[in-house]
Amino acid sequence: MKAKMTVNNAFTISEIDPRIYGSFLEHMGRAVYSGIYEPGHVTADANGFRNDVKALVKELKTPIIRYPGGNFLSGYNWEDGIGPVEKRPPRLDLAWKTVETNEVGLHEFCDWAREVGSEVNMAINLGTRGVDAARNIVEYCNHPGGTYWSNLRRANGAEAPFKIKTWCLGNEMDGPWQIGSKTAEEYGRIAAEAAKVMKWVDPSIELVVCGSSGSGMPTFAAWEATVLEHTYEYVDYLSLHSYYNNTKDDLPNYLAMSEGMDRFIKSVVAICDYIKAKKRSEKVLKLSFDEWNIWYHSHKKDSKREPWGVAPPILQDIYNFEDALLLGCLLITLIKNSDRVKIACLAQLVNVIAPIMTEKGGPVWRQTIFYPFMQAAHHGHGTVLRHNIDVPTYDCDEFKTVPYVESTVIYNRDKNEVVVFAVNRSTDERMDFAVELQGFTPKDIIEHSEISGHDIKQTNTKNDGRVSPKVAQAAEVNGNQLNAKLKPLSWNMIRVKVDA
C-alpha cells in the first residue's frame, strides 16, 4: 500500500506544550509503596525512594505528575501527610479498600518530583472536603511565610515554598463510585468557590476543573456545560479521562480507538466554545487530558483481591506489543490536538497501569508502552504541522474509514529537524509512506527507529525487554520529500535534518 502526506511550514496547528507528556501517581496499589518508595531496597536513597525507578522516570523526561489521585483523592486529608512520619495516622482508603499509611506525603512527594525533574500537578479533595481545605493547602504550599499554614510548612522542614503551579479541583465528581460524588450543579458551585479562594491566595496558579468521568457517562456533555457555566472565568483547563481496551480481541478495531479519542477531544472543545460564546468571553479554555491509558488486563485478578491490605497489587496490567501500537496512536492524537490539549497525564507512572514495573525487593523494567511514550517525550517538541494525507482506509466494528497510517509531523526549529511519528495499522502489508515537506530543504535522515515484527501478545519482562525500538534503514530524502517503508504493525519515529 501507498500513502502520501503533505505538510507546509507555513501551516501549523500549535506549539506543543511539554506537559502533554505528563503522568500520574495515585496512592493506590504499588504505585507509591514498593513503586517509587521502598526503604530497604538495595537502590533506596536516604529517604527510602528507589534510585533505579528514579532513573527510568528521568529517562521518560516526565515534565509534570498529577498527585495524589484519582479516586483516592476524594477521601484524602492532605494534613495526614505532613509533619513527623511516626505521628501520621493510618487511614482506611475507601476508594480502593486498602490501608493508607501516609509514610509518603506532601513534602516527600514534592522533593521526589523535584529530583526527577517534574512539576507537581496537585489535586485537592472536593469529595469529603471543601473550600477551607482548598485555600489552606495553597497557603501551605505556596505562601512564603508569616502565616499559620506557611509557617507550619517551614516548621516541617521546607523553608522555601513548593510553588506548585497547576491544581486539579477534585476527581471524577460525577462518578457514583466517587466518595462525595455530586451533581453538576453541586460540583460547579463548590469548584467555583474553591477556585476563587485558591487564586486569591496565589493568583499565579492554574486550575483544572473536572469534566465528566468519560464520554460514555450519561452525564457527559451536559455535565461539562453546567460545570463551566459556574467556573468558566475562574479556571484554565477542563479535564478529560479515557481508558482503552481490547476485550473483544479485535485488533483492527483496537488500533482504531484513537479515532474515538479524537472525537472525544473535539466534542469537549465544542462544549467549551459554546460556553465561551454564551458568556461573550474572550477566554479560550484549554484541555487537560489528565487520565489516559490502556486498562483491561488486570480486571479478572483484581476482582479476587482481599480488602484492607497495605499497597496490594492493583491494576498491574502487563502490556504487550499491540498495546504499544495503540499507545503510539493515542500519543499522535494528543499531539494533533495540541492547540487545545496542553496537559496530558499517562495514568499511571509505576506499577499501576504503568510504563514502569518493579518487583518488590527486586528489579525495575520498561513495559512495551514505555518506548513510544519515551520517544515522544524526548523528540516530540516544537510546532505541529497541519497535514493533508491520501491513505487507504478500512472499516471495523466501531469506526469507519480508519486510515491505515496514523501520523503527525512536528517541526523543531531549535534543532533544525522535522520529526515524524507514524503507526502502520495494517496487519500484513507494508506502507510506502511519502511525506512532502513543503517550505523545507531536507538534508538527511538523523534517525529512523521502529518497533515491529513481534507477536501482538508479546510482553516485556524483568528478564526480556525485546519489544523496544530498533534502528531501521527504511527512510531516505529525495528533494523535499521523505520516503519511508513502514512495516506492517509498526511504530515509527523518523527525524530529518532540514533547512527552512
Short mmCIF file of C-alpha atoms in Angstrom, two decimals:
data_model
loop_
_atom_site.label_atom_id
_atom_site.label_comp_id
_atom_site.label_asym_id
_atom_site.label_seq_id
_atom_site.Cartn_x
_atom_site.Cartn_y
_atom_site.Cartn_z
CA MET A 1 0.00 0.00 0.00
CA LYS A 2 0.98 3.63 -0.50
CA ALA A 3 0.26 6.81 1.45
CA LYS A 4 1.17 10.43 0.68
CA MET A 5 1.22 13.18 3.30
CA THR A 6 1.82 16.86 2.52
CA VAL A 7 2.86 19.49 5.06
CA ASN A 8 3.97 23.09 4.74
CA ASN A 9 5.96 25.02 7.32
CA ALA A 10 3.56 27.96 6.91
CA PHE A 11 0.52 25.92 8.00
CA THR A 12 0.64 24.95 11.65
CA ILE A 13 -1.62 23.61 14.40
CA SER A 14 0.18 24.71 17.54
CA GLU A 15 3.35 24.74 19.55
CA ILE A 16 3.41 21.65 21.75
CA ASP A 17 3.23 22.26 25.49
CA PRO A 18 5.79 19.82 27.01
CA ARG A 19 3.24 18.99 29.72
CA ILE A 20 1.38 16.90 27.15
CA TYR A 21 3.89 14.18 28.11
CA GLY A 22 2.93 14.23 31.78
CA SER A 23 1.99 11.32 34.02
CA PHE A 24 0.09 10.46 37.18
CA LEU A 25 0.80 8.83 40.55
CA GLU A 26 -2.05 7.90 42.86
CA HIS A 27 -1.86 6.42 46.34
CA MET A 28 -3.18 3.08 45.16
CA GLY A 29 -1.74 -0.36 44.69
CA ARG A 30 2.04 -0.41 44.37
CA ALA A 31 2.39 2.96 42.63
CA VAL A 32 3.93 4.68 45.66
CA TYR A 33 4.77 1.97 48.19
CA SER A 34 7.18 -0.57 46.62
CA GLY A 35 6.89 1.51 43.44
CA ILE A 36 8.72 4.80 43.77
CA TYR A 37 9.25 4.30 47.52
CA GLU A 38 10.77 1.19 49.12
CA PRO A 39 13.01 1.71 52.14
CA GLY A 40 15.45 -1.16 52.47
CA HIS A 41 15.65 -1.77 48.73
CA VAL A 42 19.22 -2.14 47.55
CA THR A 43 18.85 1.03 45.43
CA ALA A 44 16.92 3.10 48.01
CA ASP A 45 18.24 6.56 48.77
CA ALA A 46 18.45 8.06 52.27
CA ASN A 47 14.73 8.94 52.11
CA GLY A 48 13.60 5.47 51.00
CA PHE A 49 12.98 6.24 47.31
CA ARG A 50 14.26 3.75 44.74
CA ASN A 51 17.08 5.16 42.62
CA ASP A 52 16.50 2.56 39.89
CA VAL A 53 12.93 3.82 39.48
CA LYS A 54 14.07 7.44 39.54
CA ALA A 55 16.46 6.66 36.69
CA LEU A 56 13.64 5.37 34.46
CA VAL A 57 11.34 8.28 35.37
CA LYS A 58 14.14 10.64 34.35
CA GLU A 59 14.57 8.64 31.15
CA LEU A 60 10.92 9.31 30.34
CA LYS A 61 11.51 13.06 30.87
CA THR A 62 8.13 13.40 32.53
CA PRO A 63 7.55 17.17 32.90
CA ILE A 64 4.53 17.08 35.23
CA ILE A 65 2.97 14.46 37.51
CA ARG A 66 -0.60 14.61 38.81
CA TYR A 67 -0.85 13.64 42.51
CA PRO A 68 -2.23 12.13 44.83
CA GLY A 69 -5.31 10.86 42.95
CA GLY A 70 -7.53 9.62 41.40
CA ASN A 71 -10.37 8.10 43.36
CA PHE A 72 -8.12 8.09 46.44
CA LEU A 73 -8.24 11.88 46.41
CA SER A 74 -11.93 12.19 47.33
CA GLY A 75 -11.37 10.79 50.82
CA TYR A 76 -7.87 12.16 51.44
CA ASN A 77 -6.95 14.62 54.18
CA TRP A 78 -3.79 16.34 52.97
CA GLU A 79 -2.85 17.21 56.55
CA ASP A 80 -2.35 13.47 57.26
CA GLY A 81 0.77 13.56 55.07
CA ILE A 82 2.69 16.36 56.79
CA GLY A 83 4.74 16.53 59.98
CA PRO A 84 6.73 13.72 61.65
CA VAL A 85 6.13 10.43 59.84
CA GLU A 86 5.81 8.47 63.08
CA LYS A 87 2.87 10.67 64.12
CA ARG A 88 0.93 10.37 60.86
CA PRO A 89 -2.35 8.45 61.13
CA PRO A 90 -3.00 5.32 59.08
CA ARG A 91 -6.39 5.60 57.36
CA LEU A 92 -8.84 3.36 55.58
CA ASP A 93 -8.87 4.25 51.89
CA LEU A 94 -12.45 3.53 50.88
CA ALA A 95 -11.78 4.10 47.17
CA TRP A 96 -9.53 1.04 46.81
CA LYS A 97 -10.33 -0.74 50.11
CA THR A 98 -6.76 -0.54 51.37
CA VAL A 99 -4.94 0.96 54.35
CA GLU A 100 -3.00 4.17 53.67
CA THR A 101 -0.01 4.54 55.99
CA ASN A 102 0.77 8.16 54.99
CA GLU A 103 4.52 7.46 55.08
CA VAL A 104 4.75 9.40 51.83
CA GLY A 105 3.03 12.76 51.89
CA LEU A 106 3.25 16.25 50.50
CA HIS A 107 6.88 17.05 51.40
CA GLU A 108 8.25 13.68 50.38
CA PHE A 109 6.48 13.72 47.04
CA CYS A 110 7.44 17.30 46.18
CA ASP A 111 11.09 16.54 46.99
CA TRP A 112 10.99 13.38 44.87
CA ALA A 113 9.33 15.18 41.95
CA ARG A 114 11.96 17.90 42.04
CA GLU A 115 14.70 15.27 41.96
CA VAL A 116 13.29 13.53 38.87
CA GLY A 117 12.75 16.87 37.10
CA SER A 118 8.94 17.03 37.24
CA GLU A 119 6.45 19.68 38.27
CA VAL A 120 3.67 18.62 40.64
CA ASN A 121 0.08 18.83 39.41
CA MET A 122 -1.57 18.85 42.84
CA ALA A 123 -5.15 17.63 43.18
CA ILE A 124 -7.43 18.78 46.00
CA ASN A 125 -10.25 16.83 47.66
CA LEU A 126 -13.70 18.15 46.78
CA GLY A 127 -15.43 14.94 47.82
CA THR A 128 -15.26 15.00 51.62
CA ARG A 129 -13.53 18.40 51.89
CA GLY A 130 -14.26 21.84 50.54
CA VAL A 131 -13.31 25.48 50.20
CA ASP A 132 -11.50 25.86 53.52
CA ALA A 133 -9.14 22.91 52.95
CA ALA A 134 -8.56 24.13 49.39
CA ARG A 135 -7.35 27.58 50.44
CA ASN A 136 -5.28 26.14 53.29
CA ILE A 137 -3.27 23.73 51.13
CA VAL A 138 -2.42 26.51 48.65
CA GLU A 139 -1.26 28.70 51.53
CA TYR A 140 0.77 25.80 52.95
CA CYS A 141 2.43 25.01 49.62
CA ASN A 142 2.91 28.41 48.01
CA HIS A 143 2.85 31.26 50.53
CA PRO A 144 6.35 32.44 51.53
CA GLY A 145 5.78 32.68 55.29
CA GLY A 146 4.38 34.69 58.15
CA THR A 147 1.01 32.92 58.34
CA TYR A 148 -0.20 29.83 60.17
CA TRP A 149 -0.04 27.36 57.27
CA SER A 150 3.10 28.72 55.61
CA ASN A 151 4.91 28.79 58.95
CA LEU A 152 3.83 25.21 59.57
CA ARG A 153 5.38 24.20 56.24
CA ARG A 154 8.62 25.87 57.31
CA ALA A 155 8.49 24.15 60.69
CA ASN A 156 8.05 20.85 58.83
CA GLY A 157 11.33 21.37 57.00
CA ALA A 158 10.50 23.31 53.82
CA GLU A 159 11.71 26.87 54.29
CA ALA A 160 11.01 27.80 50.66
CA PRO A 161 7.51 27.38 49.22
CA PHE A 162 6.84 24.48 46.86
CA LYS A 163 5.50 26.91 44.24
CA ILE A 164 3.04 24.41 42.78
CA LYS A 165 1.56 25.98 39.66
CA THR A 166 -1.12 23.53 38.49
CA TRP A 167 -4.02 22.33 40.65
CA CYS A 168 -6.92 19.94 39.96
CA LEU A 169 -10.30 20.69 41.53
CA GLY A 170 -11.28 17.18 42.61
CA ASN A 171 -11.54 13.99 40.59
CA GLU A 172 -14.36 12.41 38.52
CA MET A 173 -17.01 14.05 40.68
CA ASP A 174 -19.91 12.76 38.58
CA GLY A 175 -18.95 9.12 39.21
CA PRO A 176 -21.18 7.21 41.66
CA TRP A 177 -18.03 5.32 42.70
CA GLN A 178 -16.57 8.61 43.97
CA ILE A 179 -16.66 9.47 47.66
CA GLY A 180 -18.80 12.59 47.88
CA SER A 181 -19.95 12.45 44.25
CA LYS A 182 -22.03 15.42 43.17
CA THR A 183 -24.48 16.67 40.62
CA ALA A 184 -23.16 19.09 38.05
CA GLU A 185 -24.78 22.00 39.89
CA GLU A 186 -23.34 20.93 43.23
CA TYR A 187 -19.87 20.42 41.84
CA GLY A 188 -19.94 23.54 39.70
CA ARG A 189 -20.72 25.69 42.73
CA ILE A 190 -18.09 24.24 45.06
CA ALA A 191 -15.46 24.17 42.30
CA ALA A 192 -16.11 27.84 41.53
CA GLU A 193 -15.82 28.85 45.18
CA ALA A 194 -12.67 26.75 45.69
CA ALA A 195 -11.13 28.19 42.53
CA LYS A 196 -11.93 31.73 43.62
CA VAL A 197 -10.26 31.48 47.04
CA MET A 198 -7.29 29.45 45.78
CA LYS A 199 -6.47 32.21 43.30
CA TRP A 200 -6.99 34.82 46.00
CA VAL A 201 -4.23 33.08 47.97
CA ASP A 202 -1.98 32.74 44.91
CA PRO A 203 -3.09 34.48 41.68
CA SER A 204 -0.29 32.80 39.69
CA ILE A 205 -1.73 29.26 39.88
CA GLU A 206 -3.60 27.45 37.10
CA LEU A 207 -6.69 25.38 37.79
CA VAL A 208 -8.17 22.27 36.17
CA VAL A 209 -11.90 21.70 36.62
CA CYS A 210 -13.40 18.20 36.32
CA GLY A 211 -15.14 17.18 33.17
CA SER A 212 -17.32 14.08 33.30
CA SER A 213 -15.56 10.80 34.04
CA GLY A 214 -15.70 9.72 30.41
CA SER A 215 -17.56 10.19 27.15
CA GLY A 216 -19.69 7.10 27.89
CA MET A 217 -21.13 8.59 31.08
CA PRO A 218 -24.83 9.51 30.97
CA THR A 219 -23.77 12.88 32.38
CA PHE A 220 -21.36 13.61 29.51
CA ALA A 221 -21.74 16.95 27.70
CA ALA A 222 -24.49 18.28 29.97
CA TRP A 223 -22.09 17.94 32.93
CA GLU A 224 -19.34 19.89 31.16
CA ALA A 225 -21.72 22.64 30.09
CA THR A 226 -23.26 23.06 33.55
CA VAL A 227 -19.92 22.99 35.38
CA LEU A 228 -18.44 25.55 33.00
CA GLU A 229 -21.45 27.82 33.48
CA HIS A 230 -20.24 28.18 37.08
CA THR A 231 -16.47 28.02 36.64
CA TYR A 232 -15.52 29.30 33.19
CA GLU A 233 -13.99 32.59 34.32
CA TYR A 234 -12.17 31.03 37.28
CA VAL A 235 -10.42 28.03 35.70
CA ASP A 236 -7.83 27.45 32.99
CA TYR A 237 -8.41 23.85 31.89
CA LEU A 238 -11.19 21.29 31.67
CA SER A 239 -10.22 17.68 32.34
CA LEU A 240 -10.86 14.61 30.17
CA HIS A 241 -10.45 10.96 31.22
CA SER A 242 -10.48 7.91 28.96
CA TYR A 243 -9.14 4.35 29.03
CA TYR A 244 -8.99 1.88 26.16
CA ASN A 245 -9.15 -1.90 25.94
CA ASN A 246 -9.13 -4.88 23.62
CA THR A 247 -11.59 -7.06 25.50
CA LYS A 248 -13.12 -8.06 22.15
CA ASP A 249 -9.71 -9.29 20.95
CA ASP A 250 -10.33 -7.43 17.69
CA LEU A 251 -7.01 -5.92 16.62
CA PRO A 252 -8.20 -3.67 13.73
CA ASN A 253 -10.89 -2.18 15.97
CA TYR A 254 -8.47 -1.84 18.89
CA LEU A 255 -5.90 0.08 16.87
CA ALA A 256 -8.67 2.40 15.65
CA MET A 257 -9.58 3.56 19.17
CA SER A 258 -7.51 6.70 18.77
CA GLU A 259 -10.31 7.79 16.41
CA GLY A 260 -12.60 7.71 19.44
CA MET A 261 -10.11 9.77 21.44
CA ASP A 262 -10.02 12.39 18.68
CA ARG A 263 -13.83 12.51 18.57
CA PHE A 264 -13.95 12.91 22.36
CA ILE A 265 -11.48 15.81 22.34
CA LYS A 266 -13.31 17.64 19.58
CA SER A 267 -16.65 17.19 21.35
CA VAL A 268 -15.27 18.71 24.55
CA VAL A 269 -13.71 21.59 22.62
CA ALA A 270 -17.14 22.29 21.13
CA ILE A 271 -18.71 22.41 24.60
CA CYS A 272 -16.04 24.80 25.86
CA ASP A 273 -16.51 27.09 22.89
CA TYR A 274 -20.29 27.02 23.33
CA ILE A 275 -19.90 28.33 26.88
CA LYS A 276 -17.34 30.88 25.66
CA ALA A 277 -19.88 32.18 23.17
CA LYS A 278 -22.73 32.08 25.67
CA LYS A 279 -20.72 34.13 28.17
CA ARG A 280 -19.41 36.52 25.50
CA SER A 281 -15.96 35.71 26.87
CA GLU A 282 -12.60 36.45 25.27
CA LYS A 283 -11.06 33.50 27.09
CA VAL A 284 -10.25 30.27 25.23
CA LEU A 285 -10.37 27.34 27.64
CA LYS A 286 -7.67 24.69 27.25
CA LEU A 287 -7.90 20.96 27.99
CA SER A 288 -6.08 18.70 30.42
CA PHE A 289 -6.37 15.05 29.37
CA ASP A 290 -5.17 14.09 32.82
CA GLU A 291 -6.06 10.40 32.76
CA TRP A 292 -5.49 8.30 29.67
CA ASN A 293 -4.05 4.86 29.04
CA ILE A 294 -4.83 1.25 28.20
CA TRP A 295 -6.52 -0.64 31.04
CA TYR A 296 -8.09 -4.08 30.97
CA HIS A 297 -5.52 -6.84 31.52
CA SER A 298 -5.82 -6.79 35.33
CA HIS A 299 -9.61 -6.82 35.72
CA LYS A 300 -10.02 -10.53 36.47
CA LYS A 301 -7.19 -10.67 39.01
CA ASP A 302 -8.35 -7.50 40.80
CA SER A 303 -11.87 -8.90 41.23
CA LYS A 304 -10.46 -11.61 43.56
CA ARG A 305 -8.43 -9.33 45.83
CA GLU A 306 -8.98 -9.31 49.59
CA PRO A 307 -9.65 -5.83 51.07
CA TRP A 308 -7.70 -3.73 53.56
CA GLY A 309 -4.13 -4.65 52.71
CA VAL A 310 -1.27 -2.15 52.54
CA ALA A 311 -0.11 -1.46 48.97
CA PRO A 312 -1.56 -4.63 47.39
CA PRO A 313 -1.00 -5.29 43.68
CA ILE A 314 -3.85 -3.44 41.94
CA LEU A 315 -4.26 -2.65 38.23
CA GLN A 316 -0.93 -4.26 37.37
CA ASP A 317 -1.58 -4.57 33.64
CA ILE A 318 1.21 -6.33 31.76
CA TYR A 319 1.36 -4.64 28.37
CA ASN A 320 2.09 -6.31 25.04
CA PHE A 321 3.10 -5.28 21.54
CA GLU A 322 -0.40 -4.38 20.34
CA ASP A 323 -0.77 -2.11 23.38
CA ALA A 324 2.41 -0.25 22.39
CA LEU A 325 0.97 0.31 18.90
CA LEU A 326 -2.30 1.72 20.24
CA LEU A 327 -0.46 3.89 22.75
CA GLY A 328 1.52 5.31 19.82
CA CYS A 329 -1.74 6.11 18.01
CA LEU A 330 -3.13 7.79 21.14
CA LEU A 331 0.03 9.89 21.55
CA ILE A 332 -0.21 11.03 17.93
CA THR A 333 -3.84 12.01 18.51
CA LEU A 334 -2.92 14.14 21.53
CA ILE A 335 -0.16 15.83 19.51
CA LYS A 336 -2.55 16.59 16.65
CA ASN A 337 -4.87 18.29 19.13
CA SER A 338 -2.11 20.28 20.82
CA ASP A 339 -3.83 23.57 20.05
CA ARG A 340 -6.28 22.79 22.87
CA VAL A 341 -4.75 19.87 24.80
CA LYS A 342 -1.97 21.49 26.81
CA ILE A 343 -1.64 18.96 29.63
CA ALA A 344 -1.98 15.18 29.45
CA CYS A 345 -1.18 12.62 32.12
CA LEU A 346 -0.50 9.00 31.24
CA ALA A 347 -2.20 7.12 34.06
CA GLN A 348 -0.16 5.93 35.77
CA LEU A 349 3.63 6.02 36.06
CA VAL A 350 4.80 2.99 38.11
CA ASN A 351 3.21 -0.47 38.58
CA VAL A 352 -0.43 0.68 38.29
CA ILE A 353 -1.35 0.54 34.56
CA ALA A 354 2.14 1.91 34.02
CA PRO A 355 5.10 2.02 31.63
CA ILE A 356 7.45 1.18 34.53
CA MET A 357 7.19 -2.05 36.57
CA THR A 358 9.01 -3.03 39.73
CA GLU A 359 9.43 -6.19 41.72
CA LYS A 360 9.34 -5.68 45.47
CA GLY A 361 12.94 -6.14 46.62
CA GLY A 362 13.90 -6.82 43.01
CA PRO A 363 14.49 -5.14 39.65
CA VAL A 364 12.68 -2.50 37.63
CA TRP A 365 11.91 -2.78 33.92
CA ARG A 366 10.35 -0.98 30.97
CA GLN A 367 6.99 -2.21 29.71
CA THR A 368 6.23 -2.18 25.98
CA ILE A 369 4.34 1.13 26.20
CA PHE A 370 7.39 2.82 27.76
CA TYR A 371 9.10 3.26 24.42
CA PRO A 372 6.62 5.20 22.24
CA PHE A 373 5.95 7.46 25.22
CA MET A 374 9.66 7.99 25.87
CA GLN A 375 10.43 8.77 22.23
CA ALA A 376 7.59 11.28 22.01
CA ALA A 377 8.66 12.95 25.27
CA HIS A 378 12.24 13.23 24.01
CA HIS A 379 11.62 14.27 20.42
CA GLY A 380 8.00 15.46 20.14
CA HIS A 381 8.73 19.15 20.72
CA GLY A 382 8.19 22.14 18.50
CA THR A 383 5.37 23.09 16.16
CA VAL A 384 2.79 20.59 14.92
CA LEU A 385 2.19 20.98 11.19
CA ARG A 386 -1.19 20.70 9.54
CA HIS A 387 -1.24 17.89 7.05
CA ASN A 388 -3.16 16.56 4.12
CA ILE A 389 -2.93 12.80 3.69
CA ASP A 390 -4.02 10.43 0.96
CA VAL A 391 -4.07 6.99 2.57
CA PRO A 392 -6.04 3.74 2.23
CA THR A 393 -8.68 3.20 4.90
CA TYR A 394 -10.65 0.36 6.47
CA ASP A 395 -13.90 -0.13 8.37
CA CYS A 396 -14.17 -2.01 11.65
CA ASP A 397 -16.71 -2.71 14.35
CA GLU A 398 -16.81 0.75 15.98
CA PHE A 399 -15.20 3.04 13.41
CA LYS A 400 -15.45 3.74 9.69
CA THR A 401 -12.82 4.95 7.18
CA VAL A 402 -9.92 4.42 9.56
CA PRO A 403 -6.61 5.41 7.91
CA TYR A 404 -4.07 2.60 7.82
CA VAL A 405 -1.42 5.14 8.79
CA GLU A 406 -1.79 7.27 11.92
CA SER A 407 0.82 10.01 11.71
CA THR A 408 1.87 13.50 12.68
CA VAL A 409 4.72 15.83 11.70
CA ILE A 410 6.49 18.22 14.09
CA TYR A 411 8.97 20.96 13.20
CA ASN A 412 11.58 21.57 15.88
CA ARG A 413 13.04 24.94 14.91
CA ASP A 414 15.63 24.87 17.71
CA LYS A 415 17.16 21.65 16.39
CA ASN A 416 16.51 22.26 12.67
CA GLU A 417 14.71 18.95 12.37
CA VAL A 418 11.37 17.54 11.35
CA VAL A 419 10.07 14.63 13.40
CA VAL A 420 7.54 12.16 12.03
CA PHE A 421 5.67 9.73 14.26
CA ALA A 422 3.73 7.06 12.39
CA VAL A 423 1.90 3.80 13.09
CA ASN A 424 1.09 1.38 10.30
CA ARG A 425 -2.14 -0.30 11.40
CA SER A 426 -2.09 -2.89 8.61
CA THR A 427 -1.60 -6.41 9.92
CA ASP A 428 0.03 -7.75 6.77
CA GLU A 429 1.03 -5.01 4.29
CA ARG A 430 4.00 -2.67 4.20
CA MET A 431 3.16 1.00 3.68
CA ASP A 432 5.23 3.05 1.24
CA PHE A 433 4.90 6.36 3.05
CA ALA A 434 5.86 9.65 1.38
CA VAL A 435 5.90 12.99 3.21
CA GLU A 436 6.24 16.11 1.07
CA LEU A 437 7.96 18.75 3.21
CA GLN A 438 6.93 22.00 1.55
CA GLY A 439 8.92 25.01 2.69
CA PHE A 440 11.79 22.85 3.95
CA THR A 441 15.06 21.71 2.46
CA PRO A 442 15.61 18.21 3.85
CA LYS A 443 19.28 17.32 4.33
CA ASP A 444 19.47 13.79 5.61
CA ILE A 445 17.94 11.24 7.95
CA ILE A 446 19.06 11.71 11.54
CA GLU A 447 17.29 8.62 12.79
CA HIS A 448 14.64 6.10 11.81
CA SER A 449 13.65 3.73 14.60
CA GLU A 450 10.79 1.27 14.64
CA ILE A 451 9.06 -1.21 16.91
CA SER A 452 7.87 -4.03 14.68
CA GLY A 453 7.94 -7.73 13.92
CA HIS A 454 6.66 -9.06 17.25
CA ASP A 455 3.76 -11.32 18.07
CA ILE A 456 0.93 -8.99 19.05
CA LYS A 457 0.73 -10.57 22.53
CA GLN A 458 4.50 -10.35 23.18
CA THR A 459 5.27 -8.66 26.51
CA ASN A 460 8.40 -7.38 28.21
CA THR A 461 9.53 -8.90 31.49
CA LYS A 462 12.28 -8.23 34.01
CA ASN A 463 14.47 -10.63 32.01
CA ASP A 464 13.30 -9.90 28.46
CA GLY A 465 12.80 -6.41 27.01
CA ARG A 466 12.61 -7.39 23.37
CA VAL A 467 9.66 -5.14 22.48
CA SER A 468 11.73 -1.98 22.09
CA PRO A 469 12.87 0.35 19.29
CA LYS A 470 15.36 -0.92 16.74
CA VAL A 471 17.33 1.03 14.13
CA ALA A 472 15.62 0.91 10.74
CA GLN A 473 17.20 1.54 7.35
CA ALA A 474 13.98 2.25 5.51
CA ALA A 475 13.84 6.03 5.14
CA GLU A 476 15.53 8.47 2.73
CA VAL A 477 15.13 12.00 1.46
CA ASN A 478 14.69 12.82 -2.20
CA GLY A 479 14.40 16.53 -2.95
CA ASN A 480 11.86 17.90 -0.49
CA GLN A 481 10.25 14.52 0.06
CA LEU A 482 10.76 11.97 2.80
CA ASN A 483 10.19 8.39 1.68
CA ALA A 484 9.83 5.61 4.23
CA LYS A 485 8.80 1.99 4.22
CA LEU A 486 6.63 1.28 7.25
CA LYS A 487 6.46 -2.38 8.18
CA PRO A 488 3.09 -3.96 8.97
CA LEU A 489 2.06 -3.31 12.57
CA SER A 490 4.84 -0.87 13.37
CA TRP A 491 5.53 2.22 15.44
CA ASN A 492 7.98 4.55 13.69
CA MET A 493 9.92 7.65 14.61
CA ILE A 494 11.77 9.41 11.77
CA ARG A 495 13.90 12.50 12.39
CA VAL A 496 15.03 14.55 9.38
CA LYS A 497 17.64 17.33 9.35
CA VAL A 498 16.22 20.33 7.48
CA ASP A 499 16.82 23.91 6.44
CA ALA A 500 13.77 26.15 6.48
#
